[in-house]
Every structure is written in structure tokens, then in C-alpha cells.
Amino acid sequence: MMIHSWRRSGDFIRSACKSLSSFRQKHNSMSPSVSGFVNRYESKGKTFESNAGKGRNTELLDHHHHHHHPCLGGRNMWTMQQYKSFGSSSASKVQRNPLFSSLEPKDVSYFKEILGEKHVVEDEERLETANTDWMHKYRGSSKLMLLPKNTEEVSQILKYCDSRSLAVVPQGGNTGLVGGSVPVFDEVIINVGLMNKVLSFDEVSGVLVCEAGCILENLAAFLDTKGFVMPLDLGAKGSCHIGGNVSTNAGGLRLIRYGSLHGTVLGLEAVTANGNVLDMLGTLRKDNTGYDLKHLFIGSEGSLGIVTKVSILTQPKMSSVNLAFIACKDFLSCQKLLVEAKRNLGEILSAFEFLDNNSMDLVLNHLDGVRNPVSSSENFYILIETTGSGETYDREKLEAFLLKSLEQGLVSDGVIAQDINQASSFWRIREGITEALQKAGACYKYDLSLPVEEIYNIVNDLRGRLDGLANVMGYGHLGDGNLHLNISAAEYNDKLLGLIEPYVYEWTSKHRGSISAEHGLGVMKANEIFYSKSPETVALMVSLKKLLDPKGILNPYKVLPHSFFSP
Amino acid sequence: MMIHSWRRSGDFIRSACKSLSSFRQKHNSMSPSVSGFVNRYESKGKTFESNAGKGRNTELLDHHHHHHHPCLGGRNMWTMQQYKSFGSSSASKVQRNPLFSSLEPKDVSYFKEILGEKHVVEDEERLETANTDWMHKYRGSSKLMLLPKNTEEVSQILKYCDSRSLAVVPQGGNTGLVGGSVPVFDEVIINVGLMNKVLSFDEVSGVLVCEAGCILENLAAFLDTKGFVMPLDLGAKGSCHIGGNVSTNAGGLRLIRYGSLHGTVLGLEAVTANGNVLDMLGTLRKDNTGYDLKHLFIGSEGSLGIVTKVSILTQPKMSSVNLAFIACKDFLSCQKLLVEAKRNLGEILSAFEFLDNNSMDLVLNHLDGVRNPVSSSENFYILIETTGSGETYDREKLEAFLLKSLEQGLVSDGVIAQDINQASSFWRIREGITEALQKAGACYKYDLSLPVEEIYNIVNDLRGRLDGLANVMGYGHLGDGNLHLNISAAEYNDKLLGLIEPYVYEWTSKHRGSISAEHGLGVMKANEIFYSKSPETVALMVSLKKLLDPKGILNPYKVLPHSFFSP
């Protein structure tokens, strides 16, 4: 019966893959006409979908704001009650550090002198936008945004701010999810958006050097003309800056294939709190001359320095892409399938995503025009994408792998996308989960890294613990060990939250997981760091922070527990 | 003519590749009977060849020592003259830091108490070995070696040494090339060789967790039984420890494919100078909770802490390996071939090595039984290796790529290995260069990273500058931008050295290269760091050193310029 089901799909496979690689090629050349497929890249790993080139997802944000969705709320965010809704009650306790100065007219005059009038922003409307994160969840009250045009200006700004004890928040595309890129109080905003030049590209080595304010999608478009791709891709690509990507160690789509930014970033230029410019802008794959300092700035969320330039290893663009949608009867089969996929698809495997049946049902119930690509309902679904340079070979390899997996009983059904619409409809299921969750009511969201074999245990344990009080769903980047754990309920309530937290954090900690796989800590989880890091390592982080930024002016109240920096 | 030459090779190709993957499989299962091929892995990227499982290359070392080769010299090393021979005259200026205590009987008693008598080594013969690096180029005068069995003992040792201001040198397999793993004066040696247990292996994620003293080859053998491979492989694998690999950020064979240890090491446990144990031993691919401290310890050569445990991402073993030996008429063709190989071979490319005609001639003149695999002499030779999961496909892909390159005129001749002996004979040329250099007389050796397009310019420039005074050769890991620049002469002389240095360092610096691609700085190049790093970054390195090791007891006189630590 299962084999029969597959065989039908198997027959379908034969003719199914022809045009996928050709439209992927179209996608790679940024054709606006394949927007359905572009969306798949736009929204991956992010909370909301977006459209390429539309800036900060304004459409969706407006939509959500308009409807006063409980996940987003209104604009009066900085209250205890609001924080509790997001499981970050501790963050509401943060107090402005009284050792920081307040902005004075002489400061503004000085900045106008060094940057020019038009790069010193006091306009309320523009500040309103810069003070608010893109989910409208965090909001500061800064009265000043500075727009430096080069490293020297960033250096001058920081040197002055340090001497005056003026706190600052570095800002790029402001697409973060943990409140890391907006002020908490009145910090001066330093937005590097004007520093957006490509400085060099080496077609032999594939090394790109650019300024921090380059928008990820623009870099991708530039590279596309050279036949290369960025080693990272993520939903916010139309807005996020490479400097912000580096500062937050963004994960995204291609991590399973090209690894993290700690491996692909070859060099950085960064400015520390006192205005010192650190030239670590190497373009070499191998350089063992002293401590590799750039890693301090990758993922430290702008709290140790402002990244001003980036050197990154890019990859040749591949012509062949295939996508399969697969059903599995249990999580152990999903695990085994991952092991086999790594072994058999090996060098062409480019994505391995999963969702459970609860997630599938939610999508089917709340999104229009979505159907289950496999004939019968199953407990788990897997998306496998391959990217390679051999069109026929890659396709045959994926087919052979799936047929073998079916014979071994790992897979109960499956289908390979035959064209762009089908591929898009497969990704729509995986990526529509967030949208469906929002339509379903209140939602508690967690972004966890766990050992792959533990990933579904926390879902089952929490399901048992909540005992029908809410709908618990698990999905995410299984190939990277990254679970998106979501709890959907009719409305927010304290009893439910009390059952979820700190249980989820404690469970994650007990299994040596990470409470933030790819989003960072920001202001949202700064005080929760001990769930994932030992006291000794946090103490060393604090020492490093104090070494590089003695007055603590760089992105205060973020990343590290507030208690360490209270006067 | 060229096409004819290739066609012959091309015909040969058809039947040539059959058994290569099968004997690579044998190699991968560590069969001692394929020692010829194993040698290829043994010696890659190292100065001398070695035999698997023979320990610290004693055969070759004894051989060289016996002949009093000028590159190795006798045992009285610590003289100005000797240093000048190696182009490191500044290192001879180092003075013992008088703030360090000298070992006293009470210290030895304390160590015996905590470690047990037999793990406190005072035996002169064993100390002689531990005081001397494997090239017999550096030699310390330590009177004590400690052999901790676990992290707690390492912590106790360091806590005590810090309190007593006793300097220490962490030691693993002692296979380093820059004097980093032996004492300079009387530092206490802490050898982690007894900490050699595999702690866990997860077959789903491929994550291996082990103690720092595990020998790389033993880990490879362990993984082989599971169907996985380490993401690094290097010549010293039979002796080197994973903790030392991490501490020196070892490059090695598989870097072009799997990237550096900054990407593949997922977690570490390290003990800082004061005995603090830092648990950073995560096993997750994604974890953005605070600063990623493990990177401080990757490549800092034991000067910030002693690595005690390692968590590393391993890779599924691939069944298909092919090797081509190719002739190119100029360096620009080599460059273009690299670009095309990355694009066309893409996901299966696993090595891209080059040598120039001077290197080839040297090997042909000085090594027995070596012949040029292509029919006529050319200016450059390239080795391309592919590793993948599709035997027929990979072979056909390599063949198609080479034929296309021939048609495009990038390649003038080439051949694909037909069996283990032929593959071994191809690698023998590339890896025999060092041995041939030693037989040819005096040799000045440099390990440089440069932008790929600059790699051969330094060879040409130096050749012009020396104007026939010596034979200048270039070879190395072209795919990684790593040049081994070697100058061979009848004998060492100051005039020649004066022409080479600081010219080579200055040239490298001017082109933003690295004066140490993969070997580290150790004591040999600690004072030369400014050729590759800016004063601001070195100042920050020194601050980090002083933060983590205020008394400077950890591996003193290494990595950072001595002047910063003089009392």
C-alpha cells in the first residue's frame, strides 16, 4: 500500500523535474516574474513572509498592525504585561543606566559638524521608524539618528560618544527578532545604511569585500552577474545588511550546505567603543598569525564594536535544483532519513526541513489554496532540496534515494516537484506555518537548537504537559538541528505561559540545547543566557565586554544579563 | 599537437579510473597494505614524509639528523647563527622572563601528590624528547613534564602554576613547525596525551566529542567504523592530537572542501591560566547565545588556555575518489582552471594543488623512480582530486571537465590515475618536493597565504631579485591560496638571506598576505606578526592575553612579540 502510493509518485517523478532547474536559474537572476518562487527564499527562517525589494516588509507589518494581532500588539510595548505575553518578563525590569549622559544641543552640533546637517536625523517620523523594530514589538525613545558615510565617521562618532558617555545602538536593516537593533531608552542610533559600496570582488577566489550597509539582496544580485552566490540567504534579504548579518551571526537557508558565518567570513573591519578602527579585513582562506579577532565581532550583536566592512567567501552558482516533499510515519524515520540523505545525497544536499502533522493541519485549515502534496495524512513531512551542477544526475540521484528509502520503509510517500509552481506550493506549506499560526490565535514561539535525536521529544513532552490546553507544533531546519517550537492557543493566559516557561528553557538547558539557535539574545533574552551558557563563560563574556567597551556605551542592555552592568 | 597529446591521455582516461575509488576505500579503512597511498595522506602539507602509525616520524628525523643536514643542524640550536639560517634572527634575542619562578622540589612533590608519581616525569631521556621539536630545530631545557589524566587535573596544575608564577608549555603530539609546542627555557611541560578518550559520537548529526589528547589518526579510524571522516587530515596525523590541531587551527588536506576548524569545531572545553574550566562544549550547529568564545582558543597556540575537550562536526565518508595530473603553460591558465574547476566540479572538488617546472625538475633530478606523468615538459602542473558519492558520474564529470579545458586551451596535457599506484605516483611528485629540496642543499622555506592572482608574482619577483643566485620554487595548495615558497641554494649565506628577508615578508605584507598560512607563529615568527596584522589588532591580542593570563605563564615567548611581555 505504501509502496503503491510511492510508485504512483515514482512514476510521476520521471517527468517531474524537467523545468525546476531552469526556473531556479531564473530565480537566481532575480527575475521579478517568478515572485512565487522568490517568496520561498524571502520568507525562509523568518517570522513573516516578505516580497523581494519591498523594503522592510511594510505590507505585512501594516497588515498585522491594522488587525492588532495579539502577537504584535499596539505601540505601547514597554509594559510588564506585554513582556509576559512574550515570555520575557525579566526584560521589563531593565532600568536606564544613570551613568550614561543625556543628549545635549552641543552634541547635536558636534555631529552636524562632522557628518553634515542632512546625516544627523532629528525628524520625528524617521526616528519613530528607527526606534521601532520590524515586528513592532520593541520600541525605544532615541532623539537622534546618525548616518555615517564611512569608517572614519563611525570612528569619530564613537570616540565622541565614549568621551561623553553617550550610549549608542548600531543599526543596519533593523530586521532582528529580539530587539537588538533598536534603542531601549534614549541611545543614539548609528545607522550604517549609507555605507553600502561593494569594494572588490575576486572571481578567482570568490572573495567579496564590501561595506557593512550593503543590503544582502543587492549583494546577491551583484554576485549573480558574476555567476556566484552568497553563502547565506534569509527571509529578510531585501532589507537586512551584511554588517547586521555578521553582527548577529545570521543562519538562514544555506547553513546546511555552506556552514556558518564563522567559517565563511574571511575578514572584518570594526570600530570599537573608543573609536579604534580594527583592520581585520583579510581576504585569505588561511591565516594563522595570532588570535583570530574577527570571531569576537561575529554574533556579538554590536555590543563589542560596529562592523564597518566585511570580506566573505562566496560560492559558484549551481544550475541544478530539485525539491522533494516526503511523508514519514514517525520521527525516528525522519532522523534516519536525514542520516541517509547526508550519506547518499552528500555533496548536493542543500535543505532538509521538517514539519509535524499538527503544523500541516494548521496550514491546511488556515491558508487558502494549500493542499497536501502526498495522498494521505502522515505524522511527519520532510522537504529535501538538492543543489548541484549535474542536472540529469542530480535528479536521478534524488529519485534513486527516495525509492531506496521507500523500500527501506523510512518513507511512506513522496513526490518531486515538476515545475516552479509545484516547488513553490511545497515551500508554501513549510513557510506558511507562521502565517497560519497567526490566523489561529495567540502564539508562543521558541527558536531552539537541540541534538537532532531530542528535537521531537520536547514537542511530545510539552504536549503531554499541556494536556490539550493548547496546540503544540514542531517544525524547522532538521538538517541543522534547529526546531521552531510553537504553542497555539485561542488567547494568551498566564496559566498557559506558566506551564510553558521556564519549562521549555529548562528542558533545552538540560539537553545542552540553545535557547536561541539563530535569532540572538538582544534585549529579549539577555537575562536568559544562563540557560545555554555556563557562569564561567558568561563571566568571561562580561570581562571581554568591559575590556573592549569599559563604559558600556555600545548597544547597552543587550546580549548579557543587565545585572552585570548596573551601577 | 597539444590536443593530440591530450587525446592520448583521453583514451587512457576511459579505462583509467576503475580501481581508484576501490583502493581509496581501502585507504579509508586504514588497511596497512596500501601504505604507498597512505603516505600521500601522511605527508600532505608537512615538511617530511612519514609512515602511518610510526609515531613522530622518527625514521626520517633520524635519517636527517644522521646526515647533519643544514636544514636541521645538530642539537645546539639556540644560537644566533642557527636562527639566522632559518631567517628568524630576532627570536634569538628572547630572554627568560625573570618574573617566572624556578622549579623547586616542593613543586614536584605537589604535582606527585595530585597526579601520582608516574605521571610526573623527571626522567632525562623522556624530557630530552619532550624538550625537542620534531624537526630538531627548537630545544628547551624543561626539567619536568606532567601528564594529567583529566580536565580537573589540568585545572589543578594550572591553578598551582599560576599561584607560583611557574611558566608552562602545553604539549600534544609535538608535531608543530614553529617551535610552539616545546619549552623555550625551563617551562613545565603539560602533555595531554593521556586524555585520549572518545566521549561520544552521534551518527545522526555526525558530531564527535573527544578529549584533547586523541591522536587524529585514531579518531579517523574510529570514525571509519561508523562511515564518517574527520573534516581535517594532515601529514602528522599519526602523532598529532586533536587538541593541538584546534590550538594551532591546523589547515591540512580537506580545507578546500570542509573549511577551517573555525567552522567545523562546534565546541570546546578549555582551562585558562588560573585553572578556570570553561565549558564551551556545545554540540550544536547553531547557537547564538552570547559571544562565541571557543574561537579565542582556536589558533591561539595554547597561549590563552589549554584545550581539554573538543566537539567537532564530522562528514559522511564518500566512496568515489579520482585524481588528475595536468600540465598548464602559464600561471594565468592555472588560475582560470581553478575558477572553472570550482564552477564545473563544484561540489565534488576536494583538492587543487600546483607546482612549477622548477619544482618538477628538482623532484625528477633528486628522487628515484619519479617520472613526469604527462609527455612533455610544461611551466606548471596541477593536481585535481574529486571526492563524491557517484562513482561513474564523478569520473565522467572530471573527464568532461578536462576535455573541455583542453579545448579552451587552459590545459596542454593531462592524465587521470588508473589505479592506486598511479595515484600514489602523482601525489609522490607533489609531496616529494620537500625531500628533493633537502637533497639539493640549503633551503629557505616560507609558508604564505596570498590572493590567488598574486601567488606566482612573488615567485617571479624573487627570481628576478636573486638573479640566478639560487633556485626559486613555488608550489602548494592553490585552491586555498597557500603558497610554499622555497629557495634552494648550494649552501646558506648571509648575502642570500639578506636578499630574501625581509623582502619576502614585506612583499607578502604589501599584498595583504599572511606570513603564516597554516603553521602558526610559535616562537619562530612571534616578532614578525606585524607583517600580517595591524598594530591595533596586535594591541588587542595583547590585551586579551593579559586578561586571560595576567602573569603570562601559558606558553610564554610564543605568538605575540616578546617586547610586550618583558618586565
Tab-separated table of C-alpha atoms in Angstrom, chain B residues 75 384 406 472 559:
chain	number	residue	atom	x	y	z
B	75	ARG	CA	71.392	19.764	18.681
B	384	ILE	CA	42.905	17.912	-9.157
B	406	LEU	CA	41.819	21.275	-23.228
B	472	VAL	CA	63.353	29.744	-6.527
B	559	VAL	CA	52.652	34.034	19.193
